[in-house]
Amino acid sequence: MTVSLYTTKLGAGQGIIEETRILLELWEPGMDTETLYQTALRSGLFPSITARRLKNLVREGFAPRYLIDNNKPAIYLKSLMTRLGNREFNQLLYLYTCRLHTVLADYIREVYWKSYASGKSQISIEDAREFVQRANQDGKTSTKWSETMVVRVSSYLNGTCSDFGLLETGRKGTRDILIYRAQPLSVIYLAYDLHFSGLGDNSVLSHPDWGLFGMEREDVLNELKRHAMKGWFIIQSAGEATRIGWEYENMEAVLDVITRE
């Protein structure tokens, strides 16, 4: 199993939710990163961003999240963008952002959700700094980070959590923890996405991506059972073994139904 080391690249965009929406509108299948950048530059839709910043946003923020796996994330998200509510759509952006940035995913699972479960009402920049400092000492970072970089990445983590609605907004040293729950269509999308990646049913149920929403295997199973009542799945459980009947043969069929919900 390949271990993905933590990098500082989250700083290239953090949540970039509104920027991603604009770039998805501009992007068309067949467009590479450079073409998208040039199209965005000519569009006039980023008046407050310098050309250099925009190029970095496209190359380091947007493309590694969404122009991967034959551009499937961008294709799927573009088709859903006008059909989903902001909360559901943003959760899909959150999923792809966490998949790329391991440091963010681990921080959310290990600090945010543990803080929430223990009854804490706030997370501070010091909580983030301790997490990053420990990772730095444990050799989880791509290089040995300076204290300045540790502080910077700590700020990226809490800022991104704020962008996606896990923490309150504002440049504060301590932020309130907000209630964050996986939306129904986010659950359906993620389940099918994991299934079509080649995972078996029990691997789907126990995949670490669910931890980004504070969900464990039993939580996932209960959610899928609920959605099975609406025809998305057929669930057969006996003890620890679970079999899932997948009602759709590919992601395109799933998206077609989602857009008609």
PDB file of C-alpha atoms in Angstrom, residues 41-243:
ATOM      1  CA  LEU A  41      -7.974  34.308 -18.565  1.00  0.00           C
ATOM      2  CA  ARG A  42      -9.867  35.580 -21.633  1.00  0.00           C
ATOM      3  CA  SER A  43     -13.277  35.166 -19.995  1.00  0.00           C
ATOM      4  CA  GLY A  44     -12.985  38.165 -17.710  1.00  0.00           C
ATOM      5  CA  LEU A  45     -14.682  36.147 -14.969  1.00  0.00           C
ATOM      6  CA  PHE A  46     -11.725  36.433 -12.590  1.00  0.00           C
ATOM      7  CA  PRO A  47     -11.191  40.216 -12.433  1.00  0.00           C
ATOM      8  CA  SER A  48      -9.649  40.235  -8.951  1.00  0.00           C
ATOM      9  CA  ILE A  49      -7.092  37.475  -9.642  1.00  0.00           C
ATOM     10  CA  THR A  50      -3.742  38.062 -11.330  1.00  0.00           C
ATOM     11  CA  ALA A  51      -2.808  35.950 -14.347  1.00  0.00           C
ATOM     12  CA  ARG A  52      -0.142  34.182 -12.304  1.00  0.00           C
ATOM     13  CA  ARG A  53      -2.562  33.405  -9.487  1.00  0.00           C
ATOM     14  CA  LEU A  54      -5.172  32.174 -11.957  1.00  0.00           C
ATOM     15  CA  LYS A  55      -2.666  29.862 -13.638  1.00  0.00           C
ATOM     16  CA  ASN A  56      -1.706  28.434 -10.258  1.00  0.00           C
ATOM     17  CA  LEU A  57      -5.364  28.023  -9.302  1.00  0.00           C
ATOM     18  CA  VAL A  58      -6.108  26.073 -12.481  1.00  0.00           C
ATOM     19  CA  ARG A  59      -2.926  23.981 -12.445  1.00  0.00           C
ATOM     20  CA  GLU A  60      -2.568  23.275  -8.739  1.00  0.00           C
ATOM     21  CA  GLY A  61      -6.095  23.771  -7.404  1.00  0.00           C
ATOM     22  CA  PHE A  62      -8.624  22.697 -10.036  1.00  0.00           C
ATOM     23  CA  ALA A  63      -6.903  20.251 -12.375  1.00  0.00           C
ATOM     24  CA  PRO A  64      -5.475  17.786  -9.805  1.00  0.00           C
ATOM     25  CA  ARG A  65      -8.897  17.470  -8.175  1.00  0.00           C
ATOM     26  CA  TYR A  66     -11.169  17.264 -11.201  1.00  0.00           C
ATOM     27  CA  LEU A  67      -9.167  16.660 -14.391  1.00  0.00           C
ATOM     28  CA  ILE A  68      -8.082  13.158 -13.383  1.00  0.00           C
ATOM     29  CA  ASP A  69      -9.228   9.647 -14.316  1.00  0.00           C
ATOM     30  CA  ASN A  70     -10.059  10.704 -17.886  1.00  0.00           C
ATOM     31  CA  ASN A  71     -11.671  13.880 -16.541  1.00  0.00           C
ATOM     32  CA  LYS A  72     -14.510  11.918 -14.935  1.00  0.00           C
ATOM     33  CA  PRO A  73     -14.874  14.179 -11.868  1.00  0.00           C
ATOM     34  CA  ALA A  74     -15.206  17.267 -14.086  1.00  0.00           C
ATOM     35  CA  ILE A  75     -17.658  15.525 -16.414  1.00  0.00           C
ATOM     36  CA  TYR A  76     -19.814  14.291 -13.537  1.00  0.00           C
ATOM     37  CA  LEU A  77     -19.754  17.572 -11.622  1.00  0.00           C
ATOM     38  CA  LYS A  78     -20.491  19.675 -14.689  1.00  0.00           C
ATOM     39  CA  SER A  79     -23.597  17.598 -15.353  1.00  0.00           C
ATOM     40  CA  LEU A  80     -24.768  17.958 -11.740  1.00  0.00           C
ATOM     41  CA  MET A  81     -23.853  21.578 -11.103  1.00  0.00           C
ATOM     42  CA  THR A  82     -27.215  23.099 -12.030  1.00  0.00           C
ATOM     43  CA  ARG A  83     -29.235  20.181 -10.692  1.00  0.00           C
ATOM     44  CA  LEU A  84     -28.021  19.875  -7.107  1.00  0.00           C
ATOM     45  CA  GLY A  85     -28.467  22.269  -4.233  1.00  0.00           C
ATOM     46  CA  ASN A  86     -25.396  24.119  -3.005  1.00  0.00           C
ATOM     47  CA  ARG A  87     -24.982  21.893   0.041  1.00  0.00           C
ATOM     48  CA  GLU A  88     -25.023  18.656  -1.959  1.00  0.00           C
ATOM     49  CA  PHE A  89     -22.818  19.966  -4.742  1.00  0.00           C
ATOM     50  CA  ASN A  90     -20.286  21.440  -2.319  1.00  0.00           C
ATOM     51  CA  GLN A  91     -20.056  18.080  -0.546  1.00  0.00           C
ATOM     52  CA  LEU A  92     -18.894  16.495  -3.792  1.00  0.00           C
ATOM     53  CA  LEU A  93     -16.232  19.199  -4.164  1.00  0.00           C
ATOM     54  CA  TYR A  94     -15.268  18.490  -0.554  1.00  0.00           C
ATOM     55  CA  LEU A  95     -14.909  14.779  -1.322  1.00  0.00           C
ATOM     56  CA  TYR A  96     -12.559  15.317  -4.265  1.00  0.00           C
ATOM     57  CA  THR A  97     -10.548  17.937  -2.373  1.00  0.00           C
ATOM     58  CA  CYS A  98      -9.998  15.555   0.534  1.00  0.00           C
ATOM     59  CA  ARG A  99      -9.065  12.698  -1.802  1.00  0.00           C
ATOM     60  CA  LEU A 100      -6.279  14.805  -3.266  1.00  0.00           C
ATOM     61  CA  HIS A 101      -5.023  16.374  -0.050  1.00  0.00           C
ATOM     62  CA  THR A 102      -4.297  13.607   2.436  1.00  0.00           C
ATOM     63  CA  VAL A 103      -3.287  16.119   5.084  1.00  0.00           C
ATOM     64  CA  LEU A 104      -6.791  17.604   4.975  1.00  0.00           C
ATOM     65  CA  ALA A 105      -8.564  14.232   4.965  1.00  0.00           C
ATOM     66  CA  ASP A 106      -6.571  12.996   7.963  1.00  0.00           C
ATOM     67  CA  TYR A 107      -7.057  16.258   9.815  1.00  0.00           C
ATOM     68  CA  ILE A 108     -10.817  16.058   9.369  1.00  0.00           C
ATOM     69  CA  ARG A 109     -11.014  12.431  10.449  1.00  0.00           C
ATOM     70  CA  GLU A 110      -8.527  12.695  13.308  1.00  0.00           C
ATOM     71  CA  VAL A 111      -9.144  16.197  14.675  1.00  0.00           C
ATOM     72  CA  TYR A 112     -12.485  17.571  13.468  1.00  0.00           C
ATOM     73  CA  TRP A 113     -14.632  14.461  13.953  1.00  0.00           C
ATOM     74  CA  LYS A 114     -12.889  13.392  17.160  1.00  0.00           C
ATOM     75  CA  SER A 115     -13.426  16.892  18.543  1.00  0.00           C
ATOM     76  CA  TYR A 116     -17.072  16.750  17.528  1.00  0.00           C
ATOM     77  CA  ALA A 117     -17.561  13.283  19.053  1.00  0.00           C
ATOM     78  CA  SER A 118     -15.964  14.350  22.328  1.00  0.00           C
ATOM     79  CA  GLY A 119     -18.374  17.249  22.691  1.00  0.00           C
ATOM     80  CA  LYS A 120     -15.993  20.091  21.883  1.00  0.00           C
ATOM     81  CA  SER A 121     -17.655  23.149  20.424  1.00  0.00           C
ATOM     82  CA  GLN A 122     -14.570  24.772  18.902  1.00  0.00           C
ATOM     83  CA  ILE A 123     -11.323  24.022  17.070  1.00  0.00           C
ATOM     84  CA  SER A 124      -8.374  26.372  17.303  1.00  0.00           C
ATOM     85  CA  ILE A 125      -5.414  27.129  15.098  1.00  0.00           C
ATOM     86  CA  GLU A 126      -3.358  25.546  17.858  1.00  0.00           C
ATOM     87  CA  ASP A 127      -5.227  22.257  17.383  1.00  0.00           C
ATOM     88  CA  ALA A 128      -4.299  22.377  13.715  1.00  0.00           C
ATOM     89  CA  ARG A 129      -0.701  23.337  14.455  1.00  0.00           C
ATOM     90  CA  GLU A 130      -0.293  20.415  16.862  1.00  0.00           C
ATOM     91  CA  PHE A 131      -1.629  18.029  14.210  1.00  0.00           C
ATOM     92  CA  VAL A 132       0.741  19.359  11.540  1.00  0.00           C
ATOM     93  CA  GLN A 133       3.706  19.496  13.900  1.00  0.00           C
ATOM     94  CA  ARG A 134       3.138  15.873  14.911  1.00  0.00           C
ATOM     95  CA  ALA A 135       2.870  14.817  11.277  1.00  0.00           C
ATOM     96  CA  ASN A 136       6.072  16.690  10.509  1.00  0.00           C
ATOM     97  CA  GLN A 137       7.885  14.912  13.334  1.00  0.00           C
ATOM     98  CA  ASP A 138       6.471  11.522  12.328  1.00  0.00           C
ATOM     99  CA  GLY A 139       7.801  11.786   8.757  1.00  0.00           C
ATOM    100  CA  LYS A 140       4.370  12.119   7.123  1.00  0.00           C
ATOM    101  CA  THR A 141       5.306  15.280   5.211  1.00  0.00           C
ATOM    102  CA  SER A 142       6.925  15.338   1.770  1.00  0.00           C
ATOM    103  CA  THR A 143       9.864  17.297   3.210  1.00  0.00           C
ATOM    104  CA  LYS A 144      10.776  18.522   6.673  1.00  0.00           C
ATOM    105  CA  TRP A 145       8.686  21.663   7.124  1.00  0.00           C
ATOM    106  CA  SER A 146       9.888  24.799   8.874  1.00  0.00           C
ATOM    107  CA  GLU A 147       7.871  26.221  11.744  1.00  0.00           C
ATOM    108  CA  THR A 148       6.658  28.950   9.393  1.00  0.00           C
ATOM    109  CA  MET A 149       5.332  26.320   6.993  1.00  0.00           C
ATOM    110  CA  VAL A 150       3.738  24.376   9.852  1.00  0.00           C
ATOM    111  CA  VAL A 151       1.793  27.494  10.834  1.00  0.00           C
ATOM    112  CA  ARG A 152       0.862  28.190   7.221  1.00  0.00           C
ATOM    113  CA  VAL A 153      -0.472  24.687   6.588  1.00  0.00           C
ATOM    114  CA  SER A 154      -2.381  24.833   9.886  1.00  0.00           C
ATOM    115  CA  SER A 155      -4.121  27.938   8.572  1.00  0.00           C
ATOM    116  CA  TYR A 156      -4.897  26.171   5.277  1.00  0.00           C
ATOM    117  CA  LEU A 157      -6.563  23.313   7.137  1.00  0.00           C
ATOM    118  CA  ASN A 158      -8.918  25.394   9.226  1.00  0.00           C
ATOM    119  CA  GLY A 159      -9.567  27.735   6.300  1.00  0.00           C
ATOM    120  CA  THR A 160     -10.568  24.854   4.042  1.00  0.00           C
ATOM    121  CA  CYS A 161     -12.794  23.350   6.736  1.00  0.00           C
ATOM    122  CA  SER A 162     -14.460  26.736   6.962  1.00  0.00           C
ATOM    123  CA  ASP A 163     -14.886  26.932   3.176  1.00  0.00           C
ATOM    124  CA  PHE A 164     -16.754  23.633   3.167  1.00  0.00           C
ATOM    125  CA  GLY A 165     -18.938  24.390   6.174  1.00  0.00           C
ATOM    126  CA  LEU A 166     -17.320  22.278   8.889  1.00  0.00           C
ATOM    127  CA  LEU A 167     -16.139  25.332  10.825  1.00  0.00           C
ATOM    128  CA  GLU A 168     -17.452  28.858  11.074  1.00  0.00           C
ATOM    129  CA  THR A 169     -16.081  31.451   8.670  1.00  0.00           C
ATOM    130  CA  GLY A 170     -13.840  34.364   9.510  1.00  0.00           C
ATOM    131  CA  ARG A 171     -10.180  34.821  10.275  1.00  0.00           C
ATOM    132  CA  LYS A 172     -10.308  33.653  13.867  1.00  0.00           C
ATOM    133  CA  GLY A 173      -7.806  31.770  15.956  1.00  0.00           C
ATOM    134  CA  THR A 174     -10.658  29.669  17.328  1.00  0.00           C
ATOM    135  CA  ARG A 175     -13.680  28.674  15.245  1.00  0.00           C
ATOM    136  CA  ASP A 176     -16.982  27.116  16.215  1.00  0.00           C
ATOM    137  CA  ILE A 177     -17.615  23.564  15.027  1.00  0.00           C
ATOM    138  CA  LEU A 178     -20.656  23.470  12.738  1.00  0.00           C
ATOM    139  CA  ILE A 179     -23.016  20.544  12.226  1.00  0.00           C
ATOM    140  CA  TYR A 180     -21.955  18.663   9.090  1.00  0.00           C
ATOM    141  CA  ARG A 181     -23.985  15.781   7.716  1.00  0.00           C
ATOM    142  CA  ALA A 182     -23.756  13.864   4.452  1.00  0.00           C
ATOM    143  CA  GLN A 183     -26.674  14.803   2.219  1.00  0.00           C
ATOM    144  CA  PRO A 184     -28.775  11.965   0.743  1.00  0.00           C
ATOM    145  CA  LEU A 185     -27.560  12.412  -2.838  1.00  0.00           C
ATOM    146  CA  SER A 186     -23.964  12.731  -1.596  1.00  0.00           C
ATOM    147  CA  VAL A 187     -24.329   9.290   0.013  1.00  0.00           C
ATOM    148  CA  ILE A 188     -25.746   7.785  -3.178  1.00  0.00           C
ATOM    149  CA  TYR A 189     -23.040   9.378  -5.337  1.00  0.00           C
ATOM    150  CA  LEU A 190     -20.221   8.216  -3.083  1.00  0.00           C
ATOM    151  CA  ALA A 191     -21.553   4.673  -2.746  1.00  0.00           C
ATOM    152  CA  TYR A 192     -21.826   4.225  -6.504  1.00  0.00           C
ATOM    153  CA  ASP A 193     -18.515   5.960  -7.128  1.00  0.00           C
ATOM    154  CA  LEU A 194     -16.760   3.495  -4.821  1.00  0.00           C
ATOM    155  CA  HIS A 195     -18.640   0.562  -6.377  1.00  0.00           C
ATOM    156  CA  PHE A 196     -17.654   1.538  -9.919  1.00  0.00           C
ATOM    157  CA  SER A 197     -14.034   1.921  -8.819  1.00  0.00           C
ATOM    158  CA  GLY A 198     -14.019  -1.887  -8.480  1.00  0.00           C
ATOM    159  CA  LEU A 199     -14.523  -2.329  -4.740  1.00  0.00           C
ATOM    160  CA  GLY A 200     -16.523  -5.199  -3.282  1.00  0.00           C
ATOM    161  CA  ASP A 201     -19.634  -4.489  -1.260  1.00  0.00           C
ATOM    162  CA  ASN A 202     -18.029  -4.757   2.180  1.00  0.00           C
ATOM    163  CA  SER A 203     -15.077  -2.632   1.066  1.00  0.00           C
ATOM    164  CA  VAL A 204     -17.526   0.032  -0.073  1.00  0.00           C
ATOM    165  CA  LEU A 205     -19.180   0.055   3.343  1.00  0.00           C
ATOM    166  CA  SER A 206     -15.899   0.395   5.242  1.00  0.00           C
ATOM    167  CA  HIS A 207     -14.066   2.784   2.902  1.00  0.00           C
ATOM    168  CA  PRO A 208     -12.203   5.683   4.603  1.00  0.00           C
ATOM    169  CA  ASP A 209     -14.054   8.258   2.477  1.00  0.00           C
ATOM    170  CA  TRP A 210     -17.101   7.807   4.703  1.00  0.00           C
ATOM    171  CA  GLY A 211     -15.016   9.012   7.620  1.00  0.00           C
ATOM    172  CA  LEU A 212     -14.925  12.436   5.980  1.00  0.00           C
ATOM    173  CA  PHE A 213     -18.617  12.663   6.893  1.00  0.00           C
ATOM    174  CA  GLY A 214     -18.145  11.183  10.359  1.00  0.00           C
ATOM    175  CA  MET A 215     -19.654   7.870   9.269  1.00  0.00           C
ATOM    176  CA  GLU A 216     -18.591   4.370  10.251  1.00  0.00           C
ATOM    177  CA  ARG A 217     -19.581   1.114   8.596  1.00  0.00           C
ATOM    178  CA  GLU A 218     -22.835   0.724  10.518  1.00  0.00           C
ATOM    179  CA  ASP A 219     -23.821   4.302   9.742  1.00  0.00           C
ATOM    180  CA  VAL A 220     -23.202   3.726   6.043  1.00  0.00           C
ATOM    181  CA  LEU A 221     -25.195   0.499   6.022  1.00  0.00           C
ATOM    182  CA  ASN A 222     -28.141   2.190   7.722  1.00  0.00           C
ATOM    183  CA  GLU A 223     -28.040   5.034   5.195  1.00  0.00           C
ATOM    184  CA  LEU A 224     -27.952   2.659   2.249  1.00  0.00           C
ATOM    185  CA  LYS A 225     -30.871   0.702   3.710  1.00  0.00           C
ATOM    186  CA  ARG A 226     -32.830   3.928   3.897  1.00  0.00           C
ATOM    187  CA  HIS A 227     -32.070   4.707   0.263  1.00  0.00           C
ATOM    188  CA  ALA A 228     -32.869   1.126  -0.710  1.00  0.00           C
ATOM    189  CA  MET A 229     -36.472   1.912   0.183  1.00  0.00           C
ATOM    190  CA  LYS A 230     -36.431   4.433  -2.670  1.00  0.00           C
ATOM    191  CA  GLY A 231     -35.028   1.949  -5.162  1.00  0.00           C
ATOM    192  CA  TRP A 232     -31.354   2.934  -5.248  1.00  0.00           C
ATOM    193  CA  PHE A 233     -30.045  -0.359  -3.849  1.00  0.00           C
ATOM    194  CA  ILE A 234     -31.075  -3.807  -2.700  1.00  0.00           C
ATOM    195  CA  ILE A 235     -29.506  -4.631   0.671  1.00  0.00           C
ATOM    196  CA  GLN A 236     -29.134  -8.150   2.040  1.00  0.00           C
ATOM    197  CA  SER A 237     -27.476  -8.416   5.454  1.00  0.00           C
ATOM    198  CA  ALA A 238     -26.697 -11.480   7.537  1.00  0.00           C
ATOM    199  CA  GLY A 239     -24.425 -10.944  10.509  1.00  0.00           C
ATOM    200  CA  GLU A 240     -21.232  -9.249   9.366  1.00  0.00           C
ATOM    201  CA  ALA A 241     -21.792 -10.098   5.707  1.00  0.00           C
ATOM    202  CA  THR A 242     -23.681  -7.673   3.495  1.00  0.00           C
ATOM    203  CA  ARG A 243     -24.549  -7.932  -0.170  1.00  0.00           C
TER     204      ARG A 243
END
